[in-house]
mmCIF file of C-alpha atoms and ligand atoms in Angstrom:
data_model
loop_
_atom_site.group_PDB
_atom_site.id
_atom_site.type_symbol
_atom_site.label_atom_id
_atom_site.label_comp_id
_atom_site.label_asym_id
_atom_site.label_seq_id
_atom_site.Cartn_x
_atom_site.Cartn_y
_atom_site.Cartn_z
ATOM 1 C CA MET Z 143 97.126 52.494 58.768
ATOM 2 C CA LYS Z 144 95.375 54.049 55.788
ATOM 3 C CA ALA Z 145 94.823 52.698 52.285
ATOM 4 C CA ILE Z 146 93.265 53.925 49.071
ATOM 5 C CA VAL Z 147 90.454 51.578 48.079
ATOM 6 C CA ILE Z 148 88.342 51.529 44.933
ATOM 7 C CA LYS Z 149 85.168 50.062 46.456
ATOM 8 C CA GLU Z 150 83.377 49.868 43.117
ATOM 9 C CA PRO Z 151 83.615 51.840 39.860
ATOM 10 C CA HIS Z 152 83.543 55.611 40.530
ATOM 11 C CA LYS Z 153 83.892 55.121 44.281
ATOM 12 C CA ILE Z 154 87.418 55.673 45.595
ATOM 13 C CA ILE Z 155 88.037 56.228 49.303
ATOM 14 C CA VAL Z 156 90.900 56.643 51.754
ATOM 15 C CA THR Z 157 90.115 54.398 54.674
ATOM 16 C CA ASP Z 158 91.586 52.778 57.785
ATOM 17 C CA VAL Z 159 92.608 49.176 57.266
ATOM 18 C CA GLU Z 160 94.339 46.632 59.466
ATOM 19 C CA MET Z 161 98.100 47.251 59.807
ATOM 20 C CA GLU Z 162 99.987 45.262 57.187
ATOM 21 C CA THR Z 163 102.392 42.623 58.541
ATOM 22 C CA LEU Z 164 104.947 40.422 56.740
ATOM 23 C CA LYS Z 165 103.039 37.900 54.648
ATOM 24 C CA SER Z 166 105.911 35.440 54.343
ATOM 25 C CA ASN Z 167 109.483 35.020 55.566
ATOM 26 C CA THR Z 168 110.709 35.840 52.049
ATOM 27 C CA ASP Z 169 108.792 39.170 52.072
ATOM 28 C CA VAL Z 170 109.886 42.639 53.100
ATOM 29 C CA LEU Z 171 107.606 45.217 54.705
ATOM 30 C CA ILE Z 172 107.678 48.549 52.894
ATOM 31 C CA GLN Z 173 106.556 51.906 54.210
ATOM 32 C CA VAL Z 174 105.188 53.311 50.957
ATOM 33 C CA LYS Z 175 106.546 56.787 50.201
ATOM 34 C CA SER Z 176 105.270 57.620 46.725
ATOM 35 C CA GLY Z 177 103.157 56.230 43.904
ATOM 36 C CA GLY Z 178 102.405 57.164 40.318
ATOM 37 C CA ILE Z 179 98.837 57.200 38.997
ATOM 38 C CA CYS Z 180 98.626 55.283 35.745
ATOM 39 C CA GLY Z 181 96.015 54.729 33.043
ATOM 40 C CA SER Z 182 95.234 51.305 34.477
ATOM 41 C CA ASP Z 183 94.368 52.875 37.864
ATOM 42 C CA MET Z 184 91.960 55.112 35.927
ATOM 43 C CA HIS Z 185 90.461 52.035 34.233
ATOM 44 C CA GLY Z 186 89.963 50.646 37.730
ATOM 45 C CA TYR Z 187 88.212 53.840 38.753
ATOM 46 C CA HIS Z 188 86.011 53.950 35.658
ATOM 47 C CA GLY Z 189 85.182 50.241 35.803
ATOM 48 C CA THR Z 190 86.634 49.658 32.327
ATOM 49 C CA SER Z 191 89.251 47.045 33.269
ATOM 50 C CA PRO Z 192 88.219 43.416 32.684
ATOM 51 C CA PHE Z 193 90.760 42.195 35.264
ATOM 52 C CA ILE Z 194 89.650 43.930 38.473
ATOM 53 C CA ASN Z 195 87.777 42.316 41.352
ATOM 54 C CA TYR Z 196 86.378 45.086 43.590
ATOM 55 C CA PRO Z 197 87.168 46.264 46.170
ATOM 56 C CA VAL Z 198 90.811 46.745 45.199
ATOM 57 C CA VAL Z 199 93.754 48.781 46.469
ATOM 58 C CA PRO Z 200 95.093 50.382 43.262
ATOM 59 C CA GLY Z 201 98.709 51.293 42.487
ATOM 60 C CA HIS Z 202 101.384 49.405 40.563
ATOM 61 C CA GLU Z 203 103.958 52.231 40.447
ATOM 62 C CA PHE Z 204 105.331 52.682 43.952
ATOM 63 C CA SER Z 205 108.444 53.039 46.052
ATOM 64 C CA GLY Z 206 109.169 53.011 49.735
ATOM 65 C CA LEU Z 207 111.399 52.412 52.717
ATOM 66 C CA VAL Z 208 112.015 48.876 53.992
ATOM 67 C CA THR Z 209 111.019 48.725 57.678
ATOM 68 C CA GLU Z 210 111.142 44.962 58.315
ATOM 69 C CA VAL Z 211 112.486 41.884 56.520
ATOM 70 C CA GLY Z 212 111.446 38.225 56.714
ATOM 71 C CA SER Z 213 113.839 35.637 58.193
ATOM 72 C CA GLU Z 214 114.771 34.251 54.756
ATOM 73 C CA VAL Z 215 115.333 37.590 53.054
ATOM 74 C CA LYS Z 216 118.915 37.689 51.788
ATOM 75 C CA LYS Z 217 119.830 40.902 49.982
ATOM 76 C CA ILE Z 218 117.451 43.598 51.180
ATOM 77 C CA LYS Z 219 117.935 45.252 54.539
ATOM 78 C CA VAL Z 220 115.901 47.463 56.835
ATOM 79 C CA GLY Z 221 116.442 51.068 55.703
ATOM 80 C CA ASP Z 222 116.845 50.233 52.008
ATOM 81 C CA HIS Z 223 114.922 52.293 49.462
ATOM 82 C CA VAL Z 224 113.094 50.087 46.974
ATOM 83 C CA SER Z 225 110.971 50.284 43.855
ATOM 84 C CA VAL Z 226 108.577 47.389 43.253
ATOM 85 C CA ASP Z 227 108.028 45.273 40.128
ATOM 86 C CA PRO Z 228 104.241 44.742 40.197
ATOM 87 C CA VAL Z 229 104.310 41.623 37.984
ATOM 88 C CA ILE Z 230 103.384 38.316 39.627
ATOM 89 C CA SER Z 231 104.097 35.248 37.486
ATOM 90 C CA CYS Z 232 103.691 31.486 37.990
ATOM 91 C CA GLY Z 233 107.257 30.454 37.136
ATOM 92 C CA THR Z 234 106.180 27.219 35.455
ATOM 93 C CA CYS Z 235 104.227 28.051 32.270
ATOM 94 C CA TYR Z 236 105.819 28.168 28.801
ATOM 95 C CA ALA Z 237 106.430 31.947 28.938
ATOM 96 C CA CYS Z 238 107.987 31.766 32.425
ATOM 97 C CA GLN Z 239 110.159 28.800 31.434
ATOM 98 C CA THR Z 240 111.479 30.775 28.472
ATOM 99 C CA GLY Z 241 112.330 33.753 30.680
ATOM 100 C CA ARG Z 242 109.402 35.899 29.512
ATOM 101 C CA TYR Z 243 107.553 36.078 32.861
ATOM 102 C CA ASN Z 244 105.852 39.373 31.885
ATOM 103 C CA VAL Z 245 103.525 37.395 29.579
ATOM 104 C CA CYS Z 246 102.951 34.526 32.036
ATOM 105 C CA SER Z 247 99.797 32.494 31.288
ATOM 106 C CA ASP Z 248 98.667 33.129 34.861
ATOM 107 C CA LEU Z 249 99.918 36.734 35.030
ATOM 108 C CA LYS Z 250 98.766 38.978 37.842
ATOM 109 C CA VAL Z 251 99.630 42.639 38.346
ATOM 110 C CA ARG Z 252 99.589 44.291 41.750
ATOM 111 C CA GLY Z 253 96.997 47.066 41.830
ATOM 112 C CA VAL Z 254 95.018 45.392 39.045
ATOM 113 C CA HIS Z 255 94.367 41.667 39.613
ATOM 114 C CA VAL Z 256 95.357 41.830 43.298
ATOM 115 C CA ASP Z 257 95.786 44.665 45.823
ATOM 116 C CA GLY Z 258 98.478 47.154 44.902
ATOM 117 C CA GLY Z 259 100.738 49.603 46.660
ATOM 118 C CA PHE Z 260 98.563 52.616 47.435
ATOM 119 C CA LYS Z 261 98.590 52.025 51.192
ATOM 120 C CA GLU Z 262 100.892 53.129 53.982
ATOM 121 C CA TYR Z 263 102.590 49.747 54.390
ATOM 122 C CA VAL Z 264 102.764 46.780 52.045
ATOM 123 C CA SER Z 265 104.368 43.332 52.268
ATOM 124 C CA ILE Z 266 106.139 42.377 49.021
ATOM 125 C CA PRO Z 267 108.366 39.402 48.105
ATOM 126 C CA GLU Z 268 112.046 40.344 48.197
ATOM 127 C CA ALA Z 269 112.402 39.133 44.592
ATOM 128 C CA SER Z 270 110.002 41.868 43.382
ATOM 129 C CA CYS Z 271 111.882 44.669 45.187
ATOM 130 C CA HIS Z 272 114.674 46.596 43.517
ATOM 131 C CA LYS Z 273 117.043 48.684 45.599
ATOM 132 C CA ILE Z 274 117.524 52.261 44.498
ATOM 133 C CA ASN Z 275 120.110 54.692 45.823
ATOM 134 C CA GLU Z 276 118.793 56.771 48.727
ATOM 135 C CA SER Z 277 119.890 59.965 46.957
ATOM 136 C CA ILE Z 278 117.096 59.397 44.403
ATOM 137 C CA PRO Z 279 113.945 61.307 45.464
ATOM 138 C CA TRP Z 280 110.945 59.130 46.381
ATOM 139 C CA GLU Z 281 108.794 60.582 43.618
ATOM 140 C CA VAL Z 282 111.435 59.507 41.105
ATOM 141 C CA ALA Z 283 111.832 56.054 42.670
ATOM 142 C CA CYS Z 284 108.138 55.302 42.082
ATOM 143 C CA LEU Z 285 108.556 56.046 38.372
ATOM 144 C CA VAL Z 286 110.971 53.187 37.727
ATOM 145 C CA GLU Z 287 107.957 51.059 36.678
ATOM 146 C CA PRO Z 288 106.673 53.314 33.878
ATOM 147 C CA PHE Z 289 110.249 53.670 32.623
ATOM 148 C CA THR Z 290 110.531 49.872 32.498
ATOM 149 C CA ILE Z 291 107.548 49.976 30.115
ATOM 150 C CA ALA Z 292 109.568 52.325 27.892
ATOM 151 C CA SER Z 293 112.676 50.190 28.190
ATOM 152 C CA GLN Z 294 110.725 47.031 27.329
ATOM 153 C CA SER Z 295 109.086 48.556 24.245
ATOM 154 C CA LEU Z 296 112.370 49.981 22.932
ATOM 155 C CA SER Z 297 114.198 46.726 23.592
ATOM 156 C CA ARG Z 298 111.417 44.797 21.799
ATOM 157 C CA GLY Z 299 111.994 47.210 18.920
ATOM 158 C CA GLY Z 300 115.774 46.685 19.029
ATOM 159 C CA ILE Z 301 116.583 50.392 19.514
ATOM 160 C CA ARG Z 302 119.844 51.577 17.966
ATOM 161 C CA GLN Z 303 121.625 54.901 18.214
ATOM 162 C CA ASN Z 304 121.032 55.756 14.550
ATOM 163 C CA ASP Z 305 117.298 55.026 14.694
ATOM 164 C CA THR Z 306 114.658 57.502 13.643
ATOM 165 C CA VAL Z 307 112.053 56.672 16.262
ATOM 166 C CA TYR Z 308 108.402 57.613 15.883
ATOM 167 C CA ILE Z 309 106.294 57.637 19.050
ATOM 168 C CA ALA Z 310 102.534 57.920 18.573
ATOM 169 C CA GLY Z 311 101.110 59.556 21.691
ATOM 170 C CA ALA Z 312 102.690 62.067 24.093
ATOM 171 C CA GLY Z 313 100.951 60.873 27.261
ATOM 172 C CA PRO Z 314 103.012 59.647 30.232
ATOM 173 C CA ILE Z 315 104.088 56.419 28.485
ATOM 174 C CA GLY Z 316 104.973 58.269 25.269
ATOM 175 C CA LEU Z 317 107.088 60.653 27.364
ATOM 176 C CA THR Z 318 108.940 57.839 29.162
ATOM 177 C CA ILE Z 319 109.714 56.312 25.748
ATOM 178 C CA LEU Z 320 110.865 59.729 24.488
ATOM 179 C CA LEU Z 321 113.311 60.269 27.379
ATOM 180 C CA THR Z 322 114.623 56.708 27.115
ATOM 181 C CA ALA Z 323 115.054 56.815 23.314
ATOM 182 C CA LYS Z 324 116.852 60.179 23.568
ATOM 183 C CA SER Z 325 119.190 58.704 26.205
ATOM 184 C CA GLU Z 326 120.020 55.994 23.629
ATOM 185 C CA GLY Z 327 121.012 58.701 21.145
ATOM 186 C CA ALA Z 328 118.143 58.193 18.699
ATOM 187 C CA THR Z 329 116.322 60.889 16.729
ATOM 188 C CA VAL Z 330 112.751 61.118 18.041
ATOM 189 C CA ILE Z 331 109.537 62.260 16.379
ATOM 190 C CA ILE Z 332 106.483 62.279 18.636
ATOM 191 C CA SER Z 333 102.856 62.971 17.788
ATOM 192 C CA ASP Z 334 99.666 63.751 19.639
ATOM 193 C CA ILE Z 335 96.342 65.481 19.043
ATOM 194 C CA SER Z 336 96.867 67.916 21.943
ATOM 195 C CA ASP Z 337 99.044 71.017 21.515
ATOM 196 C CA LYS Z 338 99.726 71.084 25.269
ATOM 197 C CA LYS Z 339 101.071 67.534 25.212
ATOM 198 C CA ILE Z 340 103.149 68.296 22.145
ATOM 199 C CA GLU Z 341 104.634 71.382 23.791
ATOM 200 C CA ARG Z 342 105.627 69.298 26.795
ATOM 201 C CA ALA Z 343 107.242 66.662 24.551
ATOM 202 C CA LYS Z 344 109.214 69.352 22.764
ATOM 203 C CA LYS Z 345 110.454 70.681 26.112
ATOM 204 C CA LEU Z 346 111.491 67.169 27.083
ATOM 205 C CA GLY Z 347 113.748 66.918 24.057
ATOM 206 C CA ALA Z 348 111.702 65.611 21.119
ATOM 207 C CA ASP Z 349 113.529 66.415 17.868
ATOM 208 C CA TYR Z 350 110.299 66.747 15.890
ATOM 209 C CA VAL Z 351 106.646 66.954 16.916
ATOM 210 C CA ILE Z 352 103.486 66.433 14.890
ATOM 211 C CA ASN Z 353 99.954 67.445 15.826
ATOM 212 C CA THR Z 354 98.167 64.824 13.736
ATOM 213 C CA THR Z 355 94.946 66.863 13.684
ATOM 214 C CA LYS Z 356 96.797 69.680 11.885
ATOM 215 C CA THR Z 357 99.633 68.100 9.907
ATOM 216 C CA SER Z 358 99.598 64.962 7.754
ATOM 217 C CA PHE Z 359 102.592 62.662 7.567
ATOM 218 C CA GLU Z 360 102.895 63.578 3.918
ATOM 219 C CA GLU Z 361 103.254 67.272 4.836
ATOM 220 C CA PHE Z 362 105.651 66.404 7.647
ATOM 221 C CA PHE Z 363 108.004 64.459 5.366
ATOM 222 C CA LYS Z 364 107.764 67.101 2.655
ATOM 223 C CA LYS Z 365 108.862 69.744 5.134
ATOM 224 C CA ASN Z 366 111.556 67.493 6.630
ATOM 225 C CA SER Z 367 112.820 65.935 3.430
ATOM 226 C CA HIS Z 368 116.094 64.866 5.069
ATOM 227 C CA LEU Z 369 114.019 62.259 6.956
ATOM 228 C CA ALA Z 370 113.092 59.400 4.650
ATOM 229 C CA GLY Z 371 110.827 57.558 7.107
ATOM 230 C CA PHE Z 372 110.804 55.835 10.475
ATOM 231 C CA THR Z 373 113.111 52.960 11.355
ATOM 232 C CA LEU Z 374 111.354 52.200 14.647
ATOM 233 C CA ALA Z 375 107.808 53.135 15.626
ATOM 234 C CA ILE Z 376 106.000 52.682 18.916
ATOM 235 C CA ASP Z 377 102.248 52.970 19.290
ATOM 236 C CA ALA Z 378 101.808 54.539 22.727
ATOM 237 C CA VAL Z 379 98.192 55.463 21.969
ATOM 238 C CA GLY Z 380 96.900 51.954 21.529
ATOM 239 C CA HIS Z 381 94.162 52.774 19.070
ATOM 240 C CA PRO Z 382 93.691 50.243 16.239
ATOM 241 C CA SER Z 383 93.963 53.037 13.640
ATOM 242 C CA ILE Z 384 97.494 54.016 14.690
ATOM 243 C CA ILE Z 385 99.281 51.092 13.040
ATOM 244 C CA GLU Z 386 97.453 51.894 9.801
ATOM 245 C CA THR Z 387 99.064 55.360 9.811
ATOM 246 C CA ILE Z 388 102.473 54.013 10.866
ATOM 247 C CA LEU Z 389 103.076 51.300 8.245
ATOM 248 C CA PRO Z 390 103.241 53.497 5.098
ATOM 249 C CA ASN Z 391 105.848 55.709 6.797
ATOM 250 C CA MET Z 392 108.216 52.934 7.820
ATOM 251 C CA LEU Z 393 111.522 52.467 6.026
ATOM 252 C CA PRO Z 394 112.345 48.954 4.786
ATOM 253 C CA THR Z 395 113.455 46.635 7.638
ATOM 254 C CA GLY Z 396 111.691 48.891 10.161
ATOM 255 C CA ARG Z 397 110.331 47.652 13.474
ATOM 256 C CA VAL Z 398 106.896 48.483 14.867
ATOM 257 C CA VAL Z 399 105.999 47.934 18.524
ATOM 258 C CA LEU Z 400 102.415 47.869 19.780
ATOM 259 C CA LEU Z 401 101.295 48.635 23.338
ATOM 260 C CA GLY Z 402 97.531 48.772 22.728
ATOM 261 C CA PHE Z 403 95.022 46.644 24.567
ATOM 262 C CA LEU Z 404 91.790 46.984 22.580
ATOM 263 C CA LYS Z 405 89.884 44.141 20.978
ATOM 264 C CA THR Z 406 88.865 46.199 17.928
ATOM 265 C CA PRO Z 407 90.692 45.003 14.781
ATOM 266 C CA SER Z 408 93.024 47.137 12.641
ATOM 267 C CA ASN Z 409 92.869 47.388 8.859
ATOM 268 C CA LEU Z 410 96.585 47.018 8.368
ATOM 269 C CA ILE Z 411 97.954 46.630 4.859
ATOM 270 C CA GLN Z 412 99.864 43.362 4.448
ATOM 271 C CA MET Z 413 101.814 44.641 1.457
ATOM 272 C CA GLU Z 414 103.454 47.360 3.585
ATOM 273 C CA VAL Z 415 104.708 44.675 5.952
ATOM 274 C CA THR Z 416 105.820 42.169 3.307
ATOM 275 C CA LYS Z 417 107.352 44.555 0.793
ATOM 276 C CA LYS Z 418 109.533 46.216 3.444
ATOM 277 C CA GLU Z 419 110.045 43.148 5.660
ATOM 278 C CA LEU Z 420 108.765 45.032 8.692
ATOM 279 C CA ASP Z 421 108.799 43.460 12.139
ATOM 280 C CA ILE Z 422 105.639 44.016 14.181
ATOM 281 C CA LYS Z 423 105.924 43.147 17.845
ATOM 282 C CA GLY Z 424 103.871 43.445 21.000
ATOM 283 C CA SER Z 425 105.247 44.775 24.278
ATOM 284 C CA ARG Z 426 103.641 44.158 27.634
ATOM 285 C CA LEU Z 427 104.740 45.327 31.103
ATOM 286 C CA SER Z 428 108.462 44.560 31.383
ATOM 287 C CA CYS Z 429 110.879 41.682 31.749
ATOM 288 C CA ASP Z 430 114.145 42.059 33.720
ATOM 289 C CA LYS Z 431 114.128 45.820 33.128
ATOM 290 C CA PHE Z 432 114.016 47.128 36.718
ATOM 291 C CA PRO Z 433 117.794 46.808 37.332
ATOM 292 C CA ILE Z 434 118.523 48.465 33.969
ATOM 293 C CA VAL Z 435 116.208 51.417 34.623
ATOM 294 C CA VAL Z 436 117.409 51.877 38.225
ATOM 295 C CA ASP Z 437 120.996 51.956 36.946
ATOM 296 C CA ARG Z 438 120.158 54.552 34.279
ATOM 297 C CA ILE Z 439 118.331 56.763 36.767
ATOM 298 C CA GLU Z 440 121.229 56.527 39.239
ATOM 299 C CA LYS Z 441 123.643 57.441 36.428
ATOM 300 C CA LYS Z 442 121.328 60.373 35.556
ATOM 301 C CA LEU Z 443 121.046 59.306 31.903
ATOM 302 C CA PHE Z 444 117.559 60.823 32.016
ATOM 303 C CA ASP Z 445 115.481 62.590 34.638
ATOM 304 C CA PRO Z 446 112.090 60.969 35.366
ATOM 305 C CA LYS Z 447 111.101 64.093 37.333
ATOM 306 C CA LYS Z 448 110.482 65.804 33.998
ATOM 307 C CA ILE Z 449 107.327 63.776 33.373
ATOM 308 C CA ILE Z 450 105.720 64.724 36.710
ATOM 309 C CA SER Z 451 103.068 67.407 36.228
ATOM 310 C CA HIS Z 452 101.406 67.291 39.662
ATOM 311 C CA THR Z 453 101.957 65.937 43.169
ATOM 312 C CA PHE Z 454 99.146 65.213 45.636
ATOM 313 C CA SER Z 455 98.974 63.718 49.098
ATOM 314 C CA PHE Z 456 97.465 60.218 48.838
ATOM 315 C CA THR Z 457 94.605 61.424 51.039
ATOM 316 C CA ASP Z 458 93.619 63.747 48.163
ATOM 317 C CA VAL Z 459 93.580 60.988 45.535
ATOM 318 C CA GLU Z 460 90.027 61.889 44.539
ATOM 319 C CA ASP Z 461 91.181 65.431 43.595
ATOM 320 C CA ALA Z 462 94.005 63.949 41.523
ATOM 321 C CA ILE Z 463 91.537 61.715 39.668
ATOM 322 C CA GLN Z 464 89.140 64.599 39.025
ATOM 323 C CA LEU Z 465 92.029 66.647 37.603
ATOM 324 C CA LEU Z 466 92.933 63.775 35.255
ATOM 325 C CA ILE Z 467 89.307 63.457 34.147
ATOM 326 C CA ASN Z 468 88.539 67.156 33.751
ATOM 327 C CA HIS Z 469 91.883 68.521 32.538
ATOM 328 C CA PRO Z 470 93.732 65.649 30.844
ATOM 329 C CA ASP Z 471 95.731 68.116 28.724
ATOM 330 C CA GLN Z 472 97.296 69.669 31.822
ATOM 331 C CA CYS Z 473 98.425 66.317 33.193
ATOM 332 C CA ALA Z 474 101.437 64.180 32.519
ATOM 333 C CA LYS Z 475 102.339 61.908 35.435
ATOM 334 C CA ILE Z 476 100.591 62.564 38.743
ATOM 335 C CA VAL Z 477 102.474 61.363 41.792
ATOM 336 C CA LEU Z 478 100.950 60.659 45.211
ATOM 337 C CA THR Z 479 103.019 61.162 48.370
ATOM 338 C CA PHE Z 480 102.402 58.917 51.362
ATOM 339 C CA ASP Z 481 104.188 60.824 54.110
ATOM 340 C CA ALA Z 482 101.690 61.134 56.922
HETATM 341 MN MN1 MN Y 206 101.802 52.118 34.828
#
């Protein structure tokens, strides 16, 4: 069988590897059908992730067909379509004991810390597999994971129907948050520095868009004086400066959710937080969100297909990566297909 392997930074190959077999009697064997390329796969390619031990099989957004099940597998059957939660947690640390396994002290993510799903077959514990109706296209099934990121961040922010949600960043994660927040009935304002990305967000249903290189928040609120400020804001850019621009525009009691992963400090203004009793929370990966997202996709509350900009065969992964590097504006989510 074939697998995508990042041998070392800037060296990604499609190569023959030994056929995957069941790794335990509580595992299921999955014939991988589709996978989404994510920012963390790109960090793996560029050598900018502190967590990766090379060589690594990338891919933490993937779906496939179950072709074999271990003797102790209870709920999943051969022929089921599944989407995989890439989080591996210890089950015993403080976070795991309190039900927050996504921030486990010994957290590992498939495709980052250990081999991921970008190979033709992969053995995965039944507990990490989530059944999805076979009427859902494969390329949608692999996008459950990025939508769990959206669901986690909005649930951390306590999304309500009457919220005015601000999303900084209209990349793939910003777009998953946009579609999810709209499905909750919220009003959504999304910003980016790229007109192309803003146009896409508008098409996907954003109520308001801001190109922050052209329009200040002051101008935006002057023009839209019926909006007094944001009640919930999500930083889907992850730059330390973003929170500095968010805080002054929050309404009292607002909630701010951060997804960034940089070590550079922010110059946030304490008074903005204290005076308005803002809540600032972090959101990482997702916790118990796969069943929720699968259900919403099956009920067609939003259409993940809308965030796909390109589809490549997994054997052309290098072309997909070059497109992301050279034309980032043209790309939203790139999906790889694994049908030989
Ligand atoms: Mn991802």
